[in-house]
Short mmCIF file of C-alpha atoms in Angstrom, two decimals:
data_model
loop_
_atom_site.label_atom_id
_atom_site.label_comp_id
_atom_site.label_asym_id
_atom_site.label_seq_id
_atom_site.Cartn_x
_atom_site.Cartn_y
_atom_site.Cartn_z
CA MET A 31 -15.70 13.81 29.52
CA PHE A 32 -16.38 11.42 32.38
CA SER A 33 -18.94 9.17 30.72
CA ALA A 34 -16.96 9.05 27.49
CA PHE A 35 -14.22 7.50 29.60
CA LEU A 36 -16.72 5.05 31.06
CA ALA A 37 -17.73 4.05 27.55
CA LEU A 38 -14.21 2.76 27.10
CA ILE A 39 -14.17 0.66 30.24
CA GLY A 40 -17.81 -0.52 30.14
CA LEU A 41 -20.88 0.49 32.08
CA SER A 42 -20.50 -1.87 35.00
CA LEU A 43 -19.92 1.05 37.36
CA PHE A 44 -23.31 2.58 36.49
CA HIS A 45 -24.96 -0.80 36.94
CA SER A 46 -23.28 -1.54 40.24
CA VAL A 47 -24.61 1.58 41.93
CA SER A 48 -27.99 1.80 40.23
CA SER A 49 -29.86 0.53 43.28
CA GLN A 50 -28.83 3.65 45.19
CA PHE A 51 -30.73 5.99 42.85
CA SER A 52 -33.52 7.86 44.62
CA PRO A 53 -34.91 10.84 42.66
CA GLY A 54 -36.51 13.84 44.33
CA PHE A 55 -39.90 13.06 42.77
CA PRO A 56 -41.59 9.68 42.17
CA TYR A 57 -41.36 9.78 38.38
CA GLY A 58 -43.33 7.00 36.76
CA SER A 59 -45.78 6.72 39.62
CA GLN A 60 -46.85 10.34 40.12
CA MET A 61 -47.82 12.66 37.27
CA VAL A 62 -45.63 15.65 36.36
CA ARG A 63 -47.83 18.72 35.93
CA GLY A 64 -45.96 21.93 35.37
CA VAL A 65 -45.21 25.08 33.46
CA ASN A 66 -42.22 26.77 31.83
CA LEU A 67 -40.79 30.12 32.92
CA GLY A 68 -40.12 31.20 29.36
CA GLY A 69 -38.55 34.55 28.56
CA TRP A 70 -37.12 35.22 32.02
CA LEU A 71 -33.44 34.26 32.09
CA VAL A 72 -33.32 33.76 28.31
CA LEU A 73 -34.96 36.56 26.35
CA GLU A 74 -37.43 35.64 23.61
CA PRO A 75 -38.79 38.54 21.52
CA TRP A 76 -42.32 37.14 21.27
CA ILE A 77 -42.65 36.73 25.03
CA THR A 78 -41.48 40.26 25.85
CA PRO A 79 -41.69 42.24 22.58
CA SER A 80 -41.50 45.57 24.42
CA ILE A 81 -37.89 44.91 25.43
CA PHE A 82 -36.94 44.63 21.78
CA ASP A 83 -39.23 47.34 20.42
CA ASN A 84 -37.88 49.83 22.96
CA THR A 85 -34.37 49.47 21.54
CA GLY A 86 -35.49 51.19 18.34
CA ASN A 87 -33.15 48.90 16.42
CA PRO A 88 -34.70 46.27 14.11
CA ASN A 89 -31.39 44.39 14.01
CA ILE A 90 -31.79 43.43 17.68
CA VAL A 91 -33.54 40.08 17.30
CA ASP A 92 -32.25 37.93 20.19
CA GLU A 93 -30.23 38.15 23.39
CA TRP A 94 -26.93 38.06 21.48
CA THR A 95 -27.76 41.12 19.38
CA PHE A 96 -29.37 42.80 22.40
CA GLY A 97 -25.94 42.84 24.01
CA GLN A 98 -24.13 43.47 20.74
CA TYR A 99 -26.01 46.48 19.35
CA TYR A 100 -27.70 48.13 22.33
CA ASP A 101 -25.96 50.62 24.60
CA ARG A 102 -24.25 48.41 27.16
CA ALA A 103 -25.26 50.33 30.27
CA THR A 104 -28.85 50.68 29.10
CA ALA A 105 -29.05 47.01 28.13
CA THR A 106 -27.73 45.98 31.53
CA THR A 107 -30.30 48.15 33.31
CA VAL A 108 -33.13 46.79 31.16
CA LEU A 109 -32.10 43.19 31.84
CA GLN A 110 -31.72 43.78 35.55
CA ASN A 111 -35.20 45.28 35.74
CA HIS A 112 -36.59 42.41 33.67
CA TRP A 113 -35.02 39.75 35.89
CA ASP A 114 -36.33 41.56 38.97
CA THR A 115 -39.92 41.82 37.74
CA TRP A 116 -40.83 39.23 35.09
CA ILE A 117 -40.85 36.30 37.51
CA THR A 118 -41.09 36.87 41.27
CA GLN A 119 -41.88 34.92 44.40
CA ASP A 120 -45.57 35.61 43.79
CA ASP A 121 -45.41 33.69 40.53
CA PHE A 122 -44.10 30.61 42.33
CA ALA A 123 -46.88 30.98 44.90
CA ASN A 124 -49.48 31.17 42.12
CA ILE A 125 -47.99 28.20 40.26
CA ALA A 126 -48.24 26.11 43.40
CA ALA A 127 -51.77 27.40 44.08
CA ALA A 128 -52.73 26.25 40.58
CA GLY A 129 -52.04 22.67 41.59
CA LEU A 130 -48.82 22.30 39.61
CA ASN A 131 -45.79 20.43 40.93
CA HIS A 132 -42.98 21.27 38.48
CA VAL A 133 -41.41 24.38 36.98
CA ARG A 134 -39.02 24.22 34.03
CA LEU A 135 -36.52 27.08 34.00
CA PRO A 136 -34.65 27.83 30.76
CA ILE A 137 -31.19 29.33 31.18
CA GLY A 138 -28.40 30.10 28.73
CA TYR A 139 -24.77 29.03 28.88
CA TRP A 140 -23.74 32.69 29.15
CA ALA A 141 -25.11 32.84 32.68
CA PHE A 142 -22.15 30.66 33.63
CA GLU A 143 -19.41 31.57 31.15
CA VAL A 144 -18.99 34.14 28.38
CA GLY A 145 -16.24 33.65 25.82
CA SER A 146 -14.07 36.24 24.13
CA GLY A 147 -16.06 38.32 21.67
CA GLU A 148 -19.44 37.10 22.93
CA PRO A 149 -21.68 40.09 23.73
CA TYR A 150 -23.92 38.48 26.33
CA ILE A 151 -24.62 40.29 29.59
CA GLN A 152 -24.35 38.23 32.76
CA GLY A 153 -26.18 38.46 36.08
CA GLN A 154 -28.71 35.61 35.87
CA LEU A 155 -27.29 33.30 38.54
CA PRO A 156 -28.73 35.07 41.61
CA TYR A 157 -32.16 34.67 40.02
CA LEU A 158 -31.54 30.99 39.44
CA GLN A 159 -30.78 30.69 43.13
CA ASN A 160 -33.94 32.65 43.93
CA ALA A 161 -35.93 30.21 41.80
CA VAL A 162 -34.51 27.26 43.71
CA GLN A 163 -35.36 28.93 47.03
CA TRP A 164 -38.90 29.82 45.94
CA ALA A 165 -39.51 26.34 44.53
CA SER A 166 -38.46 24.86 47.86
CA GLN A 167 -40.67 27.28 49.77
CA TYR A 168 -43.78 26.37 47.77
CA GLY A 169 -43.16 22.66 47.37
CA LEU A 170 -42.37 22.82 43.66
CA LYS A 171 -39.78 20.81 41.74
CA LEU A 172 -37.44 22.85 39.51
CA ILE A 173 -36.09 21.55 36.21
CA ILE A 174 -32.98 23.43 35.12
CA ASP A 175 -32.94 23.46 31.33
CA LEU A 176 -29.87 24.55 29.34
CA HIS A 177 -31.75 26.46 26.69
CA GLY A 178 -28.80 27.93 24.81
CA ALA A 179 -25.38 26.43 24.06
CA PRO A 180 -22.25 27.99 22.54
CA GLY A 181 -22.63 28.24 18.78
CA SER A 182 -26.41 27.68 19.00
CA GLN A 183 -27.82 24.17 18.91
CA ASN A 184 -30.75 24.86 16.60
CA GLY A 185 -30.45 27.95 14.39
CA ARG A 186 -33.18 27.70 11.79
CA VAL A 187 -35.59 24.83 11.11
CA LEU A 188 -34.69 23.68 7.59
CA PHE A 189 -35.07 27.23 6.29
CA VAL A 190 -38.66 27.39 7.51
CA SER A 191 -38.68 28.96 11.00
CA TRP A 192 -36.08 30.93 12.92
CA TYR A 193 -34.99 29.95 16.41
CA ASP A 194 -34.03 32.80 18.72
CA ASN A 195 -34.55 30.77 21.91
CA SER A 196 -30.94 29.58 22.01
CA GLY A 197 -29.94 33.20 22.53
CA HIS A 198 -28.37 33.51 19.08
CA ARG A 199 -30.50 33.40 15.95
CA MET A 200 -28.49 32.14 12.99
CA SER A 201 -29.05 30.43 9.66
CA TYR A 202 -27.41 27.16 10.71
CA PRO A 203 -26.41 25.80 14.13
CA THR A 204 -22.68 25.56 14.82
CA TRP A 205 -22.69 24.00 18.30
CA GLN A 206 -22.24 20.47 16.96
CA SER A 207 -19.47 21.26 14.47
CA ASN A 208 -17.01 22.77 16.93
CA GLN A 209 -15.56 20.55 19.64
CA THR A 210 -14.74 23.58 21.74
CA ASN A 211 -18.46 24.46 21.81
CA ILE A 212 -19.31 20.99 23.01
CA ALA A 213 -16.52 20.97 25.59
CA ARG A 214 -17.71 24.31 26.96
CA THR A 215 -21.25 22.96 27.22
CA ASN A 216 -20.05 19.85 29.04
CA ALA A 217 -18.18 22.03 31.53
CA ILE A 218 -21.30 24.11 32.18
CA ILE A 219 -23.42 21.01 32.75
CA GLU A 220 -20.78 19.76 35.20
CA GLN A 221 -20.99 23.10 36.99
CA ILE A 222 -24.80 23.05 37.18
CA ALA A 223 -24.80 19.44 38.37
CA SER A 224 -22.26 20.20 41.09
CA MET A 225 -24.19 23.27 42.22
CA PHE A 226 -27.40 21.33 42.80
CA ALA A 227 -26.37 17.69 43.38
CA ASP A 228 -27.17 18.05 47.08
CA GLN A 229 -30.57 19.64 46.36
CA ALA A 230 -32.16 16.90 44.28
CA ASP A 231 -35.28 17.15 46.43
CA VAL A 232 -35.84 20.63 44.90
CA VAL A 233 -33.88 20.33 41.63
CA PRO A 234 -34.62 16.73 40.67
CA ILE A 235 -33.89 17.17 36.94
CA ILE A 236 -31.25 18.78 34.76
CA ALA A 237 -31.93 18.98 31.01
CA PRO A 238 -28.54 19.27 29.28
CA LEU A 239 -29.74 20.77 25.97
CA ASN A 240 -33.00 22.20 24.68
CA GLU A 241 -34.22 21.40 21.17
CA PRO A 242 -30.99 20.45 19.36
CA ALA A 243 -31.47 20.46 15.60
CA GLY A 244 -31.70 16.75 14.93
CA TYR A 245 -33.64 17.52 11.74
CA TYR A 246 -30.23 18.17 10.11
CA GLY A 247 -29.43 14.48 10.41
CA SER A 248 -26.24 12.74 11.44
CA SER A 249 -24.14 15.91 11.41
CA VAL A 250 -26.06 16.88 14.57
CA LEU A 251 -27.28 13.54 15.88
CA THR A 252 -23.88 11.82 16.01
CA PRO A 253 -22.19 14.42 18.25
CA LEU A 254 -25.44 14.86 20.15
CA ARG A 255 -25.63 11.21 21.12
CA GLN A 256 -22.08 11.38 22.48
CA TYR A 257 -22.93 14.59 24.30
CA TYR A 258 -25.91 12.83 25.89
CA TYR A 259 -23.62 10.04 27.09
CA ASP A 260 -21.26 12.66 28.51
CA SER A 261 -24.16 14.49 30.13
CA TYR A 262 -25.22 11.32 31.90
CA GLY A 263 -21.83 11.05 33.54
CA ASN A 264 -21.61 14.77 34.26
CA ILE A 265 -25.06 14.95 35.88
CA ARG A 266 -25.28 11.61 37.64
CA TYR A 267 -21.64 11.59 38.81
CA PRO A 268 -20.78 15.25 39.42
CA TYR A 269 -18.12 14.49 42.03
CA GLY A 270 -16.35 11.68 40.17
CA THR A 271 -16.80 7.97 39.83
CA SER A 272 -17.38 7.17 43.49
CA THR A 273 -20.40 9.36 44.24
CA GLN A 274 -23.71 9.15 42.42
CA SER A 275 -26.23 11.99 42.47
CA ASN A 276 -29.99 11.52 42.56
CA THR A 277 -30.49 13.96 39.68
CA VAL A 278 -32.51 12.83 36.68
CA VAL A 279 -31.10 13.48 33.20
CA LEU A 280 -33.79 14.84 30.86
CA LEU A 281 -32.88 14.43 27.18
CA HIS A 282 -34.71 16.27 24.42
CA ASP A 283 -35.69 14.06 21.48
CA ALA A 284 -34.00 16.42 18.97
CA PHE A 285 -37.21 16.41 16.91
CA GLN A 286 -36.81 12.71 16.17
CA SER A 287 -39.57 10.17 16.56
CA LEU A 288 -39.54 8.47 19.92
CA SER A 289 -38.77 5.20 18.14
CA TYR A 290 -35.40 6.66 17.13
CA TRP A 291 -34.44 6.71 20.81
CA ASN A 292 -35.66 3.22 21.68
CA GLY A 293 -33.02 1.49 23.81
CA PHE A 294 -30.97 4.66 24.37
CA GLU A 295 -29.63 5.04 27.94
CA THR A 296 -32.06 2.48 29.32
CA THR A 297 -31.85 0.27 32.39
CA PRO A 298 -30.04 -1.63 33.75
CA ASP A 299 -26.88 0.13 32.56
CA PHE A 300 -28.38 3.61 32.99
CA GLN A 301 -30.66 4.87 35.74
CA GLY A 302 -32.60 8.09 36.07
CA VAL A 303 -32.91 9.06 32.41
CA ALA A 304 -36.04 10.68 30.98
CA MET A 305 -37.02 11.86 27.51
CA ASP A 306 -38.52 15.25 26.70
CA THR A 307 -40.70 15.78 23.62
CA HIS A 308 -42.25 19.08 22.51
CA ILE A 309 -45.59 19.17 20.73
CA TYR A 310 -46.91 22.27 18.97
CA GLN A 311 -49.57 22.75 16.32
CA VAL A 312 -48.63 26.20 15.00
CA PHE A 313 -45.30 26.05 13.18
CA SER A 314 -46.31 24.91 9.69
CA ASN A 315 -48.80 25.97 7.05
CA GLU A 316 -50.62 22.66 7.55
CA ASP A 317 -50.90 23.25 11.30
CA VAL A 318 -52.47 26.68 11.10
CA GLN A 319 -54.92 25.59 8.38
CA MET A 320 -56.52 22.95 10.61
CA SER A 321 -60.03 23.38 12.00
CA TRP A 322 -60.52 23.68 15.73
CA GLN A 323 -61.82 20.12 15.89
CA SER A 324 -58.81 18.87 13.91
CA HIS A 325 -56.49 20.45 16.47
CA ILE A 326 -58.29 18.55 19.22
CA ASP A 327 -58.23 15.32 17.25
CA THR A 328 -54.52 15.71 16.54
CA ALA A 329 -53.82 16.10 20.25
CA CYS A 330 -55.87 13.04 21.08
CA ASP A 331 -54.05 11.03 18.42
CA THR A 332 -50.74 11.41 20.29
CA GLN A 333 -51.86 9.06 23.05
CA SER A 334 -50.75 5.77 21.52
CA THR A 335 -47.22 7.07 20.86
CA LEU A 336 -46.82 8.63 24.27
CA SER A 337 -48.08 5.64 26.22
CA ASP A 338 -45.36 3.22 25.11
CA PHE A 339 -41.74 4.28 25.59
CA ASP A 340 -38.86 2.72 27.46
CA LEU A 341 -37.76 5.78 29.47
CA TRP A 342 -39.72 8.18 31.64
CA LEU A 343 -41.34 10.51 29.13
CA MET A 344 -42.77 13.97 29.49
CA VAL A 345 -44.12 16.59 27.11
CA GLY A 346 -41.89 19.42 28.22
CA GLU A 347 -43.37 22.09 25.96
CA TRP A 348 -46.84 22.50 24.45
CA SER A 349 -49.48 25.19 24.19
CA PRO A 350 -53.20 25.73 23.61
CA ALA A 351 -52.26 28.20 20.85
CA ILE A 352 -53.48 27.20 17.37
CA THR A 353 -52.04 30.07 15.32
CA ASP A 354 -48.63 31.65 14.94
CA CYS A 355 -50.19 35.10 15.23
CA ALA A 356 -48.33 36.16 18.40
CA THR A 357 -46.07 39.10 17.59
CA TYR A 358 -42.53 37.89 16.75
CA LEU A 359 -43.40 34.23 17.38
CA ASN A 360 -41.56 33.36 14.17
CA GLY A 361 -38.75 35.76 14.99
CA ARG A 362 -38.61 39.52 15.25
CA GLY A 363 -39.38 41.06 11.88
CA ASN A 364 -41.24 38.01 10.61
CA GLY A 365 -44.98 37.76 10.15
CA ALA A 366 -47.45 34.92 10.66
CA ARG A 367 -48.48 32.03 8.45
CA TYR A 368 -52.05 32.35 9.63
CA ASP A 369 -52.62 35.79 8.11
CA GLY A 370 -50.29 35.19 5.15
CA SER A 371 -47.64 37.70 6.26
CA TYR A 372 -44.94 35.02 6.67
CA PRO A 373 -42.93 34.26 3.50
CA GLY A 374 -44.30 31.28 1.60
CA SER A 375 -47.55 31.14 3.55
CA THR A 376 -51.15 31.37 2.38
CA TYR A 377 -53.79 33.47 4.10
CA VAL A 378 -56.01 31.44 6.44
CA GLY A 379 -57.68 34.22 8.37
CA SER A 380 -57.24 37.41 10.36
CA CYS A 381 -55.23 37.26 13.58
CA THR A 382 -57.63 39.69 15.24
CA GLY A 383 -59.21 38.10 18.29
CA LEU A 384 -56.89 35.09 18.25
CA THR A 385 -53.87 36.63 19.98
CA GLY A 386 -53.11 39.58 22.24
CA SER A 387 -55.28 40.33 25.24
CA ALA A 388 -57.88 37.80 26.35
CA SER A 389 -60.33 40.70 26.51
CA THR A 390 -60.50 40.49 22.72
CA PHE A 391 -61.23 36.73 22.69
CA SER A 392 -64.77 35.57 21.93
CA SER A 393 -66.56 33.27 24.34
CA SER A 394 -66.51 30.50 21.72
CA TYR A 395 -62.74 30.88 21.29
CA LYS A 396 -62.19 30.70 25.04
CA THR A 397 -64.39 27.61 25.21
CA PHE A 398 -62.27 26.04 22.49
CA LEU A 399 -59.05 26.94 24.34
CA ARG A 400 -60.44 25.09 27.37
CA GLN A 401 -61.32 22.07 25.24
CA PHE A 402 -57.97 22.02 23.50
CA TRP A 403 -56.10 22.47 26.76
CA GLU A 404 -57.97 19.55 28.29
CA ALA A 405 -57.50 17.34 25.23
CA GLN A 406 -53.76 17.88 25.47
CA VAL A 407 -53.60 17.32 29.23
CA ILE A 408 -55.59 14.11 28.93
CA SER A 409 -53.37 12.91 26.09
CA TYR A 410 -50.03 13.95 27.53
CA GLU A 411 -50.85 12.21 30.79
CA LYS A 412 -50.50 8.98 28.83
CA SER A 413 -46.81 9.79 29.29
CA ASN A 414 -45.35 10.65 32.70
CA GLY A 415 -46.55 14.23 32.55
CA TRP A 416 -46.34 17.65 30.97
CA LEU A 417 -45.11 21.24 31.32
CA MET A 418 -46.99 23.89 29.37
CA TRP A 419 -45.20 26.70 27.56
CA THR A 420 -45.40 29.28 29.06
CA TRP A 421 -46.35 30.92 32.38
CA LYS A 422 -46.51 34.52 31.12
CA ALA A 423 -46.39 36.47 27.88
CA GLU A 424 -46.69 40.22 27.47
CA SER A 425 -49.17 40.25 24.61
CA ALA A 426 -50.08 36.68 23.69
CA ASP A 427 -52.59 35.46 26.26
CA GLU A 428 -53.35 32.28 24.29
CA TRP A 429 -49.84 31.11 25.24
CA SER A 430 -50.03 32.14 28.90
CA TYR A 431 -50.88 29.70 31.70
CA LEU A 432 -51.50 32.66 34.02
CA ALA A 433 -53.89 34.32 31.55
CA GLY A 434 -55.67 30.99 31.12
CA LEU A 435 -56.19 30.75 34.87
CA GLN A 436 -57.42 34.33 35.06
CA ASN A 437 -59.81 33.98 32.12
CA GLY A 438 -61.20 30.52 32.68
CA TRP A 439 -59.77 28.29 29.97
CA ILE A 440 -57.30 26.71 32.41
CA PRO A 441 -58.68 25.34 35.71
CA TRP A 442 -57.11 26.19 39.06
CA SER A 443 -56.69 22.46 39.55
CA PRO A 444 -55.27 20.66 36.50
CA THR A 445 -57.43 17.64 37.27
CA ASP A 446 -60.67 19.66 37.29
CA LEU A 447 -61.78 18.79 33.77
CA GLU A 448 -64.99 19.99 32.12
CA TYR A 449 -64.51 17.75 29.07
CA PRO A 450 -63.06 14.50 30.45
CA THR A 451 -64.32 12.47 27.49
CA ILE A 452 -63.21 14.89 24.77
CA CYS A 453 -60.82 12.28 23.37
CA GLY A 454 -63.45 9.56 23.52
#
């Protein structure tokens, strides 16, 4: 693609125009505080389990199989209703009222292009446009995040946890091993960049790939690094070599340490590049066995790593959840490590009162959620900001920003801290 060509002729072009770069938000000087709109334009069974349960088919485990095995007309109606109701203008109004300034919107490649034999159902793009309009109306900045790529970019985490958030749950990712997959993804990023290059004041960031499976080593990381170079050209120069956009390129760390990325796409040869890291404390046996205080301490311990990096850095996904008890969090049909129902796990405790409706949460648990939320906010603001996952969930209030606001463990202003010294 375009930047691969530039790699052959040198990066002097990028350098020569770098002074013109003017992003739609003062990254590096003003804190990013935001939330993800998970489960809206990319289905995730744990966020909306009813959509999957209502199919009556246990083989429907992601958006791919939802289109593959469910009656097509019914599936289309269900999706249309979901897109109409899961996130609305009122949600954007409430996000802004909560003192947040960014929204990260996951979207799948199939919203833009569906290949032969791919069962995805389209219709998401009008809602993407709605999101841009609503963000503009309420003074929010919208990050467009390509959450699913052809062939799936993550699959399964080293045979430990399933990923259904790429749209297609599979045992091993195939995005990186098929050049056609990568070429299709590049073309979609070019399309997104061209659609919103003139709206960088509202869409200041495009994230070209969510959570690629770097834990598989060079087989993923080598093509990924080239794809990131290509994405830089496709996003920053959507109209060709003569016109530079003001859109920031947000790269996911591919589950590598930040030190792995030191010196990658840095100034002066590159401008407007940021790194996205995701921090959870629920997806291993060791995580869910920790005490409440250990969860807080672990969050606080991230500060030294986050405070020293050579690109803009944000924690693009995190949560106050401390168990994997949410229904289908580990994939539809899979249990939880916390209660020992996940293969290879050991019982820690009952999930009762730790997930589901906040009405079942004890006052001490809600106090802890507030403390843990604040410990993470304090720590992640050692970087350039954060976006919590996620705004809403049907039956997992511990993951929901909205439920946290409504039930008191998230303040209506993210700077209104009750435990400002919780990290010492």
